[in-house]
PDB file of N, CA and C in Angstrom:
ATOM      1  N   UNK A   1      27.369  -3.502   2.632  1.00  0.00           N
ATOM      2  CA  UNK A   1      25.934  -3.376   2.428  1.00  0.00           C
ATOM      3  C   UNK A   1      25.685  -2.728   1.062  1.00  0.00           C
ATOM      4  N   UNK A   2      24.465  -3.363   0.284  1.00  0.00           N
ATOM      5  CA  UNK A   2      24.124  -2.442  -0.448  1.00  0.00           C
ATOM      6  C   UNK A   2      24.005  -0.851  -0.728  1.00  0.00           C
ATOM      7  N   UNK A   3      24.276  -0.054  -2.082  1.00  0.00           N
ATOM      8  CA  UNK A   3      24.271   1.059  -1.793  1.00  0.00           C
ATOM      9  C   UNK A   3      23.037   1.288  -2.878  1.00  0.00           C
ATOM     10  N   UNK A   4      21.720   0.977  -1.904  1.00  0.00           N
ATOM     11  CA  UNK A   4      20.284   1.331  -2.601  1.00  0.00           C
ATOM     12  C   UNK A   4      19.564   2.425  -1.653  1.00  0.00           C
ATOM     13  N   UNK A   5      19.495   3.684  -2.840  1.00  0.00           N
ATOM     14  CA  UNK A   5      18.780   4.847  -1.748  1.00  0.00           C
ATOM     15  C   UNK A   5      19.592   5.067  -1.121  1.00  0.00           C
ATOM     16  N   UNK A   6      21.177   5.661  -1.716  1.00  0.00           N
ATOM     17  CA  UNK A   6      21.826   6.520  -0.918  1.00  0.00           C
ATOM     18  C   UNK A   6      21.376   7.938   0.230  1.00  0.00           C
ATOM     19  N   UNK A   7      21.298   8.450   0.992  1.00  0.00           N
ATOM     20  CA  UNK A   7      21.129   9.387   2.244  1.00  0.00           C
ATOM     21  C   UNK A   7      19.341   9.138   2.341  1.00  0.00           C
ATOM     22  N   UNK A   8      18.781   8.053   2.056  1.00  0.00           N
ATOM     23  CA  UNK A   8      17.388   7.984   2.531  1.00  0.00           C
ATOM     24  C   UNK A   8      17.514   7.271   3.287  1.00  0.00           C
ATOM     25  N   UNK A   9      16.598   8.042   4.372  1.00  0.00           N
ATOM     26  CA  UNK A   9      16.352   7.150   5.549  1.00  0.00           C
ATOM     27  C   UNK A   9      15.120   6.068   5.647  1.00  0.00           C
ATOM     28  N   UNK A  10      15.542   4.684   5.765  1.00  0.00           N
ATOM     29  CA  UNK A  10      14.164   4.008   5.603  1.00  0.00           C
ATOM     30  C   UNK A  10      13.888   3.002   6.943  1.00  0.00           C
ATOM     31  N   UNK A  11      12.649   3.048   7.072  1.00  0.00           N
ATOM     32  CA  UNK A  11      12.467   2.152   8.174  1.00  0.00           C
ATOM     33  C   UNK A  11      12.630   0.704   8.539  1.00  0.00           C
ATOM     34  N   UNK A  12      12.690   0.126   9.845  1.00  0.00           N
ATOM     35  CA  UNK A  12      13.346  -1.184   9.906  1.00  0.00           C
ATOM     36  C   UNK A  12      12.164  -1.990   9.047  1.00  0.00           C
ATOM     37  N   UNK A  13      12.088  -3.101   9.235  1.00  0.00           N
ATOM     38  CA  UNK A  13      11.238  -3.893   8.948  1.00  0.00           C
ATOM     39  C   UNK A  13      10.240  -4.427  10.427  1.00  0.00           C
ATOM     40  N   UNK A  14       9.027  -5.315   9.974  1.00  0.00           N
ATOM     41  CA  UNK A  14       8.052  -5.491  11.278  1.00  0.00           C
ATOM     42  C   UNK A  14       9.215  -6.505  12.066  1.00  0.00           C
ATOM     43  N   UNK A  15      10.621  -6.956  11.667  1.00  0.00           N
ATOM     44  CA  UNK A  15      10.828  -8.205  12.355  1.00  0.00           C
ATOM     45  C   UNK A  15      12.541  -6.970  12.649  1.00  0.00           C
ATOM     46  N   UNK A  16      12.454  -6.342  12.649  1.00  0.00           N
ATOM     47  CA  UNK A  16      13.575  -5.156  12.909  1.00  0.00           C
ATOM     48  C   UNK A  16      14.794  -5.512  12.098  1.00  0.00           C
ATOM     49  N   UNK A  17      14.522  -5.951  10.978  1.00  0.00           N
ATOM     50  CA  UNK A  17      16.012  -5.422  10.118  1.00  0.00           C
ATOM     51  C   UNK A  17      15.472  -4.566   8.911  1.00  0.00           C
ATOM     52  N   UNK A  18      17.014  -3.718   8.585  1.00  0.00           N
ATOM     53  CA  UNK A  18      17.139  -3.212   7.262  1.00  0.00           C
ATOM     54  C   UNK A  18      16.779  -3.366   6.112  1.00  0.00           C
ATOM     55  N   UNK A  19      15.578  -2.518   5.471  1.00  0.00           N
ATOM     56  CA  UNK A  19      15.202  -3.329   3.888  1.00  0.00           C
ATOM     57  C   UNK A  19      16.098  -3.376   3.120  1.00  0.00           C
ATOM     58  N   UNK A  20      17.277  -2.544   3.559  1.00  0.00           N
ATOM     59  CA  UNK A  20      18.523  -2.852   2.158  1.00  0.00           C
ATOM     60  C   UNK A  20      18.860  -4.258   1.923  1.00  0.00           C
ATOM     61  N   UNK A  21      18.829  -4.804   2.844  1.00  0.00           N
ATOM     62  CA  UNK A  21      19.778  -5.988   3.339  1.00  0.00           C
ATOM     63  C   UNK A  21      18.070  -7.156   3.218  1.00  0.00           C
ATOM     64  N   UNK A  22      17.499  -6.489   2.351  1.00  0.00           N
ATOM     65  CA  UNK A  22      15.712  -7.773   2.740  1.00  0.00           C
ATOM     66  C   UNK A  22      15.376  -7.804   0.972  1.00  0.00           C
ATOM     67  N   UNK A  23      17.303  -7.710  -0.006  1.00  0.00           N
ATOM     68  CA  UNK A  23      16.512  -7.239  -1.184  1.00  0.00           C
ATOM     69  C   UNK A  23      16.649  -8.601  -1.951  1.00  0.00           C
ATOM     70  N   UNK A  24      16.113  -8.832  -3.028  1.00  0.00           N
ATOM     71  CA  UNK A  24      15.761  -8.331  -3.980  1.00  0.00           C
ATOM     72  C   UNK A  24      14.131  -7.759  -3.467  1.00  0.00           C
ATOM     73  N   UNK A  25      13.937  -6.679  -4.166  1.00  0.00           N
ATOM     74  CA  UNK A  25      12.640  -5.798  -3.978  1.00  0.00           C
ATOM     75  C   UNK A  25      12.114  -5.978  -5.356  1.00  0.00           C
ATOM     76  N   UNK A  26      10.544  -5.820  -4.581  1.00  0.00           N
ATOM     77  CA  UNK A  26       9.676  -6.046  -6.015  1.00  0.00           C
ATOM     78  C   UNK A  26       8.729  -5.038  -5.889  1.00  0.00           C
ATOM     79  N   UNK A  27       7.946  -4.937  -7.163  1.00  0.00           N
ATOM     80  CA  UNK A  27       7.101  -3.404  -7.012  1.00  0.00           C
ATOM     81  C   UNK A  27       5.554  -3.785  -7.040  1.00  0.00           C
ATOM     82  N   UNK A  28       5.104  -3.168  -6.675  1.00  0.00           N
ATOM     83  CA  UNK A  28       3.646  -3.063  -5.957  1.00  0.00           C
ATOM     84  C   UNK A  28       2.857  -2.002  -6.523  1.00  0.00           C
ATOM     85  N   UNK A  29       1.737  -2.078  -7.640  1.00  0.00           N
ATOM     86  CA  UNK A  29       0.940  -0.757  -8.063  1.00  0.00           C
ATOM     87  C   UNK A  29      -0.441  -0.719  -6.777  1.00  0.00           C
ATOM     88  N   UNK A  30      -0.354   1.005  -6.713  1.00  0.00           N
ATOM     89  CA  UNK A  30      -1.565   1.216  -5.886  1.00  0.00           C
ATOM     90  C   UNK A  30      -2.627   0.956  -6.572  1.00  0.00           C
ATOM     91  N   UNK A  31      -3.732   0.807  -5.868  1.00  0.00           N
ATOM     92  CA  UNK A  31      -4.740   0.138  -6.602  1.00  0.00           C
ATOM     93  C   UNK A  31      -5.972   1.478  -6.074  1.00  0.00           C
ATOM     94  N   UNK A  32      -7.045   1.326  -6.654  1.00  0.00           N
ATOM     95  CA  UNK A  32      -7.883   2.561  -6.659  1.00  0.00           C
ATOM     96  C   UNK A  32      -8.857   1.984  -5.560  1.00  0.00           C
ATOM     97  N   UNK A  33     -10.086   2.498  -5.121  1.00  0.00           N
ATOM     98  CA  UNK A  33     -11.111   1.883  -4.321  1.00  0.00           C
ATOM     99  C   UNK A  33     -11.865   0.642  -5.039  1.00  0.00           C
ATOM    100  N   UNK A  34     -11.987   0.467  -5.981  1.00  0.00           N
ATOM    101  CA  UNK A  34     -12.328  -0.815  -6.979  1.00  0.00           C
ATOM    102  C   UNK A  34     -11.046  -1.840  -6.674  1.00  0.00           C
ATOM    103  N   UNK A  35     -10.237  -1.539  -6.408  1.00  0.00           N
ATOM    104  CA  UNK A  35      -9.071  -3.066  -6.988  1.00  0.00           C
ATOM    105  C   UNK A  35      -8.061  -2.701  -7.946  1.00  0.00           C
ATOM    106  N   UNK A  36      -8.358  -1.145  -8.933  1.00  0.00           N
ATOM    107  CA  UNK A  36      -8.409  -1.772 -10.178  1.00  0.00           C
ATOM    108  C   UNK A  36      -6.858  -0.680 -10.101  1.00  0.00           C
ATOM    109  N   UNK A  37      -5.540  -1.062 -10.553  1.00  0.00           N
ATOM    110  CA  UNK A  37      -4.542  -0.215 -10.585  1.00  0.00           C
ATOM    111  C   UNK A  37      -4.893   1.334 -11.208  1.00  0.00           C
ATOM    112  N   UNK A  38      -4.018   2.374 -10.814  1.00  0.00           N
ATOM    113  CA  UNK A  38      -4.269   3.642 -11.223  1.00  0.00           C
ATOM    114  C   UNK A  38      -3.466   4.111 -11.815  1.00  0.00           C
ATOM    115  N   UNK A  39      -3.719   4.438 -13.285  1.00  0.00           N
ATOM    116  CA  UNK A  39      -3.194   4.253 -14.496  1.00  0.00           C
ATOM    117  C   UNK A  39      -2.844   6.389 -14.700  1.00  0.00           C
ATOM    118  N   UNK A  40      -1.607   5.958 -15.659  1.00  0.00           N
ATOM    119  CA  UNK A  40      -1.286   7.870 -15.939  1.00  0.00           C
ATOM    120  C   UNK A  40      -1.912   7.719 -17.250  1.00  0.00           C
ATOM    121  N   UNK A  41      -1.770   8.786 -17.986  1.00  0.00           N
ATOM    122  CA  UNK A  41      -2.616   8.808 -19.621  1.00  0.00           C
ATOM    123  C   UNK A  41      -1.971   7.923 -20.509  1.00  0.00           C
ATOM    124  N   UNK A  42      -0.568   7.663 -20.041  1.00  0.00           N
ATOM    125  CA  UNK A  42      -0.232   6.851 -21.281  1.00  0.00           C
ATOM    126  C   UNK A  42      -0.359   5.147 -21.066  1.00  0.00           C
ATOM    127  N   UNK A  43      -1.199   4.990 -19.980  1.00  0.00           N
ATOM    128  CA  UNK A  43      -1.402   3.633 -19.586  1.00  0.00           C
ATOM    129  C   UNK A  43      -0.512   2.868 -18.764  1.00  0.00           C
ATOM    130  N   UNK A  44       1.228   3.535 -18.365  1.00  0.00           N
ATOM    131  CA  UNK A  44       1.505   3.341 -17.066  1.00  0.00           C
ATOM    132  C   UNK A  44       1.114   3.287 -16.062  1.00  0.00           C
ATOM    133  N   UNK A  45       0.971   2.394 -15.201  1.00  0.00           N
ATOM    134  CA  UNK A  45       0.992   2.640 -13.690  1.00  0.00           C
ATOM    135  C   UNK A  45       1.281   4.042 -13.267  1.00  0.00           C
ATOM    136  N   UNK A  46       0.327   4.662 -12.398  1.00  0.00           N
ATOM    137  CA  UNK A  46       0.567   5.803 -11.917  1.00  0.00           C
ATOM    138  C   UNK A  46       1.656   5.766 -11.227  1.00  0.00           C
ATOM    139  N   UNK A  47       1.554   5.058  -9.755  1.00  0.00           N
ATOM    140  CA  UNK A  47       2.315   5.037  -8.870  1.00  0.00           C
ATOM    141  C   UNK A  47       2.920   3.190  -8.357  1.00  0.00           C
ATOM    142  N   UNK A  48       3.725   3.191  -7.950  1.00  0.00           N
ATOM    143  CA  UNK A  48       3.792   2.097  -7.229  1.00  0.00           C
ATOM    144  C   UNK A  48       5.095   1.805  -6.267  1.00  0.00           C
ATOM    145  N   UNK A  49       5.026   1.100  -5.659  1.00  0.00           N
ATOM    146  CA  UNK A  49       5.987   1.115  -4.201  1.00  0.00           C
ATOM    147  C   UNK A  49       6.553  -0.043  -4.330  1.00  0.00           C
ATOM    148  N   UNK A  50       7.730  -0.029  -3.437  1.00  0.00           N
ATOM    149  CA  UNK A  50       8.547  -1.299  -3.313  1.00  0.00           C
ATOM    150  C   UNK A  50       8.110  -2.232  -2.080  1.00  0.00           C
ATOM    151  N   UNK A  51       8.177  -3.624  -2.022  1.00  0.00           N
ATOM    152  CA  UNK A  51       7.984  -4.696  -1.518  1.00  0.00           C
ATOM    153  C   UNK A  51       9.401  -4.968  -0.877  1.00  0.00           C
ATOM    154  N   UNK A  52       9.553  -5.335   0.134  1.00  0.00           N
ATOM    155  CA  UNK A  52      11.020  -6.617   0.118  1.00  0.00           C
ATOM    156  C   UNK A  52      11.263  -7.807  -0.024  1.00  0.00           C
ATOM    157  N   UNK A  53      11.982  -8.871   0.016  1.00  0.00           N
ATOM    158  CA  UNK A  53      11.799 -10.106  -0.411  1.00  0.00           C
ATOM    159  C   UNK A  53      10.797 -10.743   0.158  1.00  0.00           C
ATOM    160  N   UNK A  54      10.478 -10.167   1.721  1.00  0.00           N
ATOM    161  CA  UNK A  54       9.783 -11.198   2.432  1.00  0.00           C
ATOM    162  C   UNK A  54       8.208 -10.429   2.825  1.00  0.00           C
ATOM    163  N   UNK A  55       8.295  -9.567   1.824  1.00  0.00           N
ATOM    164  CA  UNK A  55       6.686  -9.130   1.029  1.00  0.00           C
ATOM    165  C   UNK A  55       6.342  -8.062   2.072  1.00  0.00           C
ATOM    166  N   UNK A  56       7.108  -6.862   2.866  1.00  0.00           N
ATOM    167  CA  UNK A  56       7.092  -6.452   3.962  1.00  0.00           C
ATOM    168  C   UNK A  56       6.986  -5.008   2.884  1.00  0.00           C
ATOM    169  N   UNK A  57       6.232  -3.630   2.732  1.00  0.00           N
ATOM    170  CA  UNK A  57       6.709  -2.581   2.220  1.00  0.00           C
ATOM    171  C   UNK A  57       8.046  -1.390   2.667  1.00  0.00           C
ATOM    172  N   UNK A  58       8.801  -1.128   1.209  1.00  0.00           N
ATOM    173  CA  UNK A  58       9.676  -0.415   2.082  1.00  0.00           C
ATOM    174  C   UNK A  58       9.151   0.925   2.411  1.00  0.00           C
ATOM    175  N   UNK A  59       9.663   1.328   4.026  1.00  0.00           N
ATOM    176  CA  UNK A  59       9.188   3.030   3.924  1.00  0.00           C
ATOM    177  C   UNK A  59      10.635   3.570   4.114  1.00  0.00           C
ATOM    178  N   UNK A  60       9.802   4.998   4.283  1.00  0.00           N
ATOM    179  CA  UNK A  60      10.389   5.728   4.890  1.00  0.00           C
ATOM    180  C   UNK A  60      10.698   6.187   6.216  1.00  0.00           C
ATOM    181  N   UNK A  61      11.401   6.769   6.811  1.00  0.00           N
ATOM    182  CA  UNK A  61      11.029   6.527   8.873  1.00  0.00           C
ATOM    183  C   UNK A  61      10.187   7.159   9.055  1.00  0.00           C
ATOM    184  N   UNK A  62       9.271   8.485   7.853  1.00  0.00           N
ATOM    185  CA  UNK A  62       7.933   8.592   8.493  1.00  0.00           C
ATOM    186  C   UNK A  62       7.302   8.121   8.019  1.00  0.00           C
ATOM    187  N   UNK A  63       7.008   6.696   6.983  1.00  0.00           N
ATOM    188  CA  UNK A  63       6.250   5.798   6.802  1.00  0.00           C
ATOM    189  C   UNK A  63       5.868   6.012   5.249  1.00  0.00           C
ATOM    190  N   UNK A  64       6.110   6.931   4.269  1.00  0.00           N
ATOM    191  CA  UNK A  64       5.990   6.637   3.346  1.00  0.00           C
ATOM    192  C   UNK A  64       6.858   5.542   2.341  1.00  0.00           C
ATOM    193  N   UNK A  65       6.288   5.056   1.437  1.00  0.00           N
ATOM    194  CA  UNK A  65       6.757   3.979   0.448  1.00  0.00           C
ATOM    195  C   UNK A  65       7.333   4.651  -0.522  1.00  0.00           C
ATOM    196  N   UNK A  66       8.390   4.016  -1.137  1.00  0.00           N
ATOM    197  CA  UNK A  66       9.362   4.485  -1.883  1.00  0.00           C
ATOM    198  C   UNK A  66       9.517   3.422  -3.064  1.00  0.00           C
ATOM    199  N   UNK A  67       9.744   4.379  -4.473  1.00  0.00           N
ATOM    200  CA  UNK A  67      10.128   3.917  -5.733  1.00  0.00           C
ATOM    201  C   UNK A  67      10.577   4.626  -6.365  1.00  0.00           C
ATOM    202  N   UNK A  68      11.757   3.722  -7.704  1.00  0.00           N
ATOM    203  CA  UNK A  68      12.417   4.804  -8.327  1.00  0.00           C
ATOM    204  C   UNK A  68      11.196   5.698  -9.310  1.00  0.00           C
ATOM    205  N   UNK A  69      11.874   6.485  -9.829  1.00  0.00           N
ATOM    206  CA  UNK A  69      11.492   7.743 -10.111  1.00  0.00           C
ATOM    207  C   UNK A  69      11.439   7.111 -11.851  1.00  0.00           C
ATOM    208  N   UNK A  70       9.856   7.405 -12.364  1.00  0.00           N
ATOM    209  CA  UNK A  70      10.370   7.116 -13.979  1.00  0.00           C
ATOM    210  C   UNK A  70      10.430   8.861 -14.697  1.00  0.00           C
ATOM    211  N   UNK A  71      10.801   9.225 -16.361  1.00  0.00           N
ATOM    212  CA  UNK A  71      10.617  10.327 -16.465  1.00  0.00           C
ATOM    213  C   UNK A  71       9.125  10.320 -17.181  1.00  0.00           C
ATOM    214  N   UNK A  72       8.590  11.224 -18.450  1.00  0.00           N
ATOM    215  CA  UNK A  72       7.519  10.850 -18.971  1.00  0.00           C
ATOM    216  C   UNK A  72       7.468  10.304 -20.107  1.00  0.00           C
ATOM    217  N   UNK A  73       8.425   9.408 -20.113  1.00  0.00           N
ATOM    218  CA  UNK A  73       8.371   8.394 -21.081  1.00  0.00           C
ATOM    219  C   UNK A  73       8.309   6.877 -20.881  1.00  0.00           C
ATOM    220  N   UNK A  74       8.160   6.920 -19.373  1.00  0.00           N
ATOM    221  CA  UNK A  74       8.520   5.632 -18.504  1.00  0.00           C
ATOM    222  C   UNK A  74      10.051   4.655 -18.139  1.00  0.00           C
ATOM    223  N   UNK A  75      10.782   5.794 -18.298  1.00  0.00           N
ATOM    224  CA  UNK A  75      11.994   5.259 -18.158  1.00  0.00           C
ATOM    225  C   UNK A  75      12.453   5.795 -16.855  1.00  0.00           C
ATOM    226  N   UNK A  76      13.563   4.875 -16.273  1.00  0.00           N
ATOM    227  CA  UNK A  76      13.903   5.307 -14.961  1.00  0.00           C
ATOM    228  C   UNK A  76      14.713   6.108 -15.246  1.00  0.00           C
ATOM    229  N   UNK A  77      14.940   7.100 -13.757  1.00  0.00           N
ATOM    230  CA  UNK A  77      15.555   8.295 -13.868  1.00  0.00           C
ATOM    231  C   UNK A  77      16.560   7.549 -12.891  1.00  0.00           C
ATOM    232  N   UNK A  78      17.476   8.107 -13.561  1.00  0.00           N
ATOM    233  CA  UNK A  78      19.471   7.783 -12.386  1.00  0.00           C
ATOM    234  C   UNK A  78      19.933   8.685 -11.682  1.00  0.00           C
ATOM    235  N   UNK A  79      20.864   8.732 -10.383  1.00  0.00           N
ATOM    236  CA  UNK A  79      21.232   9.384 -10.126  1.00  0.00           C
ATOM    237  C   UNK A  79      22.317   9.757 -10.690  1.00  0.00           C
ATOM    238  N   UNK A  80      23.505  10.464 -10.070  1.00  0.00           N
ATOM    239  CA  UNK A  80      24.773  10.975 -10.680  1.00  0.00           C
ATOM    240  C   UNK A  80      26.116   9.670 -10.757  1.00  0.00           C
ATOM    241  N   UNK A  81      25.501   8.830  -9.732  1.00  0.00           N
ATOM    242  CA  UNK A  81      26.440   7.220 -10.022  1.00  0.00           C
ATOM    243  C   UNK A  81      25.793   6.333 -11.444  1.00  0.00           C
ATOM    244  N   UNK A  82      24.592   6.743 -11.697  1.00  0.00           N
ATOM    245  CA  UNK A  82      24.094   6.011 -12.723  1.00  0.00           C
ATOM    246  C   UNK A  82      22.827   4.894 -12.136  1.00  0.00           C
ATOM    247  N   UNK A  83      23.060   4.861 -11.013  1.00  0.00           N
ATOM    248  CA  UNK A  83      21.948   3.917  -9.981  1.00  0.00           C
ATOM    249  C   UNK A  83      20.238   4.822 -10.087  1.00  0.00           C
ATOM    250  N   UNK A  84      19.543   3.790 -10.157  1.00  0.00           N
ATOM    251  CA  UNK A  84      18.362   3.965 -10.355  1.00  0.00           C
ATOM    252  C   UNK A  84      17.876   4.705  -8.903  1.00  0.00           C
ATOM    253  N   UNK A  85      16.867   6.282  -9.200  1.00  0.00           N
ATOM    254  CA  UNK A  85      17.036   7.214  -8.350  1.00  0.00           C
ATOM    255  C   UNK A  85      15.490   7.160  -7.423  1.00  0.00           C
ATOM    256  N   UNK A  86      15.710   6.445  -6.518  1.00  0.00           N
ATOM    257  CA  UNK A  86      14.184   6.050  -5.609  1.00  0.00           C
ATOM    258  C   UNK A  86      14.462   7.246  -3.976  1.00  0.00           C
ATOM    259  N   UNK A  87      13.174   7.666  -4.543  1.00  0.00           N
ATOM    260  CA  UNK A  87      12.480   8.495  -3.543  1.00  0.00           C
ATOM    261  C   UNK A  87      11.186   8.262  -2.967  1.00  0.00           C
ATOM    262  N   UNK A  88      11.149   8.818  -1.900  1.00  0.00           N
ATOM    263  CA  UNK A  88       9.125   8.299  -1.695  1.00  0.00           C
ATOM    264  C   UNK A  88       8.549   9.223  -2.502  1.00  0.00           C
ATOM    265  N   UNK A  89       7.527   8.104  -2.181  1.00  0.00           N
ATOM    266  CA  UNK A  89       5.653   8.072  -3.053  1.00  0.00           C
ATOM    267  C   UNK A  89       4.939   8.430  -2.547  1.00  0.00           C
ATOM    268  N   UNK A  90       4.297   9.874  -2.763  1.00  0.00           N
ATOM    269  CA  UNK A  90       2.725  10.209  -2.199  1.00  0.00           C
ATOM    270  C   UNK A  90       1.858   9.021  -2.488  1.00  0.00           C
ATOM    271  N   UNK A  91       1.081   8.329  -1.037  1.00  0.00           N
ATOM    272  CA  UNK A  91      -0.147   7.605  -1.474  1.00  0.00           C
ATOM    273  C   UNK A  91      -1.013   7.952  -1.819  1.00  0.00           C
ATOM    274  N   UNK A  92      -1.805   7.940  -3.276  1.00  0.00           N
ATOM    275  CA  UNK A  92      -2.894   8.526  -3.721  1.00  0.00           C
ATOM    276  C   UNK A  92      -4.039   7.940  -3.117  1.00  0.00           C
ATOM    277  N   UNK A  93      -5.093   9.356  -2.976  1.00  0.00           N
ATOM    278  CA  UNK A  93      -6.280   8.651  -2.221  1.00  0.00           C
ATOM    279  C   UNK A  93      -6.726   7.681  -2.586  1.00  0.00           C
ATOM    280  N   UNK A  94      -7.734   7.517  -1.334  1.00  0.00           N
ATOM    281  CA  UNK A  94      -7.905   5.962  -1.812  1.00  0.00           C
ATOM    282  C   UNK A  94      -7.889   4.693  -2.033  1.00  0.00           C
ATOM    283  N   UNK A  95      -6.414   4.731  -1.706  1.00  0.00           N
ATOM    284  CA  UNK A  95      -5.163   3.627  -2.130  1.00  0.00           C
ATOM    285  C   UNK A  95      -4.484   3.569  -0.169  1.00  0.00           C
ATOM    286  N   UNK A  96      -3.976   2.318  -0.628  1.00  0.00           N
ATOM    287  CA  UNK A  96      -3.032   1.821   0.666  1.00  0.00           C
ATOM    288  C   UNK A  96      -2.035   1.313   0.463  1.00  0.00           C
ATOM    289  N   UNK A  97      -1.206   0.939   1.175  1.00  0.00           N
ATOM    290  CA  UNK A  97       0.511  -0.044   1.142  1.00  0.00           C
ATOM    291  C   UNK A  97       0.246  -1.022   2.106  1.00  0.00           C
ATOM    292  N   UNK A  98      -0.185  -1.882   1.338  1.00  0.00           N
ATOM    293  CA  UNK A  98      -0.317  -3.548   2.393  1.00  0.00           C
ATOM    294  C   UNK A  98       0.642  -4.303   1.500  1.00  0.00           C
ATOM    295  N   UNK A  99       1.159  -5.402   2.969  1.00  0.00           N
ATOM    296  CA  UNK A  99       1.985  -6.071   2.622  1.00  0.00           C
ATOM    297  C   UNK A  99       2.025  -6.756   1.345  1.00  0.00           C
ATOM    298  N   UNK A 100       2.548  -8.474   1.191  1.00  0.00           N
ATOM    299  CA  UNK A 100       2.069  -8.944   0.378  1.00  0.00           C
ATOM    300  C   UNK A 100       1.231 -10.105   1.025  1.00  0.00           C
ATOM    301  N   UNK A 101       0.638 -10.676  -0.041  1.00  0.00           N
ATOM    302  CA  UNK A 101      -0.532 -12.085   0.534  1.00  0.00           C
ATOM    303  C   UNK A 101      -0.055 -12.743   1.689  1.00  0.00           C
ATOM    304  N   UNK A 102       1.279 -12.874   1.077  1.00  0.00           N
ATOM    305  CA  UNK A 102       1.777 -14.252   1.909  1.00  0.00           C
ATOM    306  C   UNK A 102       2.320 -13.180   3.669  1.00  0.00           C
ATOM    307  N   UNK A 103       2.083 -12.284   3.460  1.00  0.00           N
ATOM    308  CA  UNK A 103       2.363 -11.622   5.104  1.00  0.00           C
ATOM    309  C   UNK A 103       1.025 -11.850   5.940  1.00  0.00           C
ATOM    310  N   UNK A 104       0.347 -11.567   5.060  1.00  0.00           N
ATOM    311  CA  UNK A 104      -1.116 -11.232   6.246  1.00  0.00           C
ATOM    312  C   UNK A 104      -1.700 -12.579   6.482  1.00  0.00           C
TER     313      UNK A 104
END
């Protein structure tokens, strides 16, 4: 099995398998009460969460969404293997984690 999000625990999927094993993962920006993504000062995406292939969000087993970590320059942060270092995401108010189109 993949070794994505070493010692995080993440939840099954709605059809009960493993998001490790549901990857390639794609990323998802929260969006504000308008629609409109929620931007940091330097015009990054504030926040945003991972998808799985089959457009399902990944959580956590208490339900938060998870992405790697950038620093403040927008670069991803690694862990000590060098693998890109994903933790969960506070959902900012406002904002939700819905699937993708093609789920609902």
């Amino acid at each position: 099995m993949c070794r994505v999000a070493p010692g995080l625990e993440l939840a099954v999927t709605p059809d009960g398998k493993d998001p490790r094993r549901r990857m390639p993962w794609g990323s998802r920006v929260f969006l504000d009460a308008d629609g409109k993504p929620i931007k940091r000062a330097d015009g990054h995406a504030l926040r945003q969460y991972y998808l799985d292939r089959d457009g399902n969000p990944v959580l956590t087993s208490d339900g938060l969404p998870v992405h790697v970590v950038f620093d403040e320059h927008g670069r991803e942060v690694t862990d000590e293997d060098g693998r890109p270092l994903i933790v969960p995401v506070q959902i900012p108010d406002g904002s939700s984690v819905e699937a993708h189109a093609r789920n609902t």
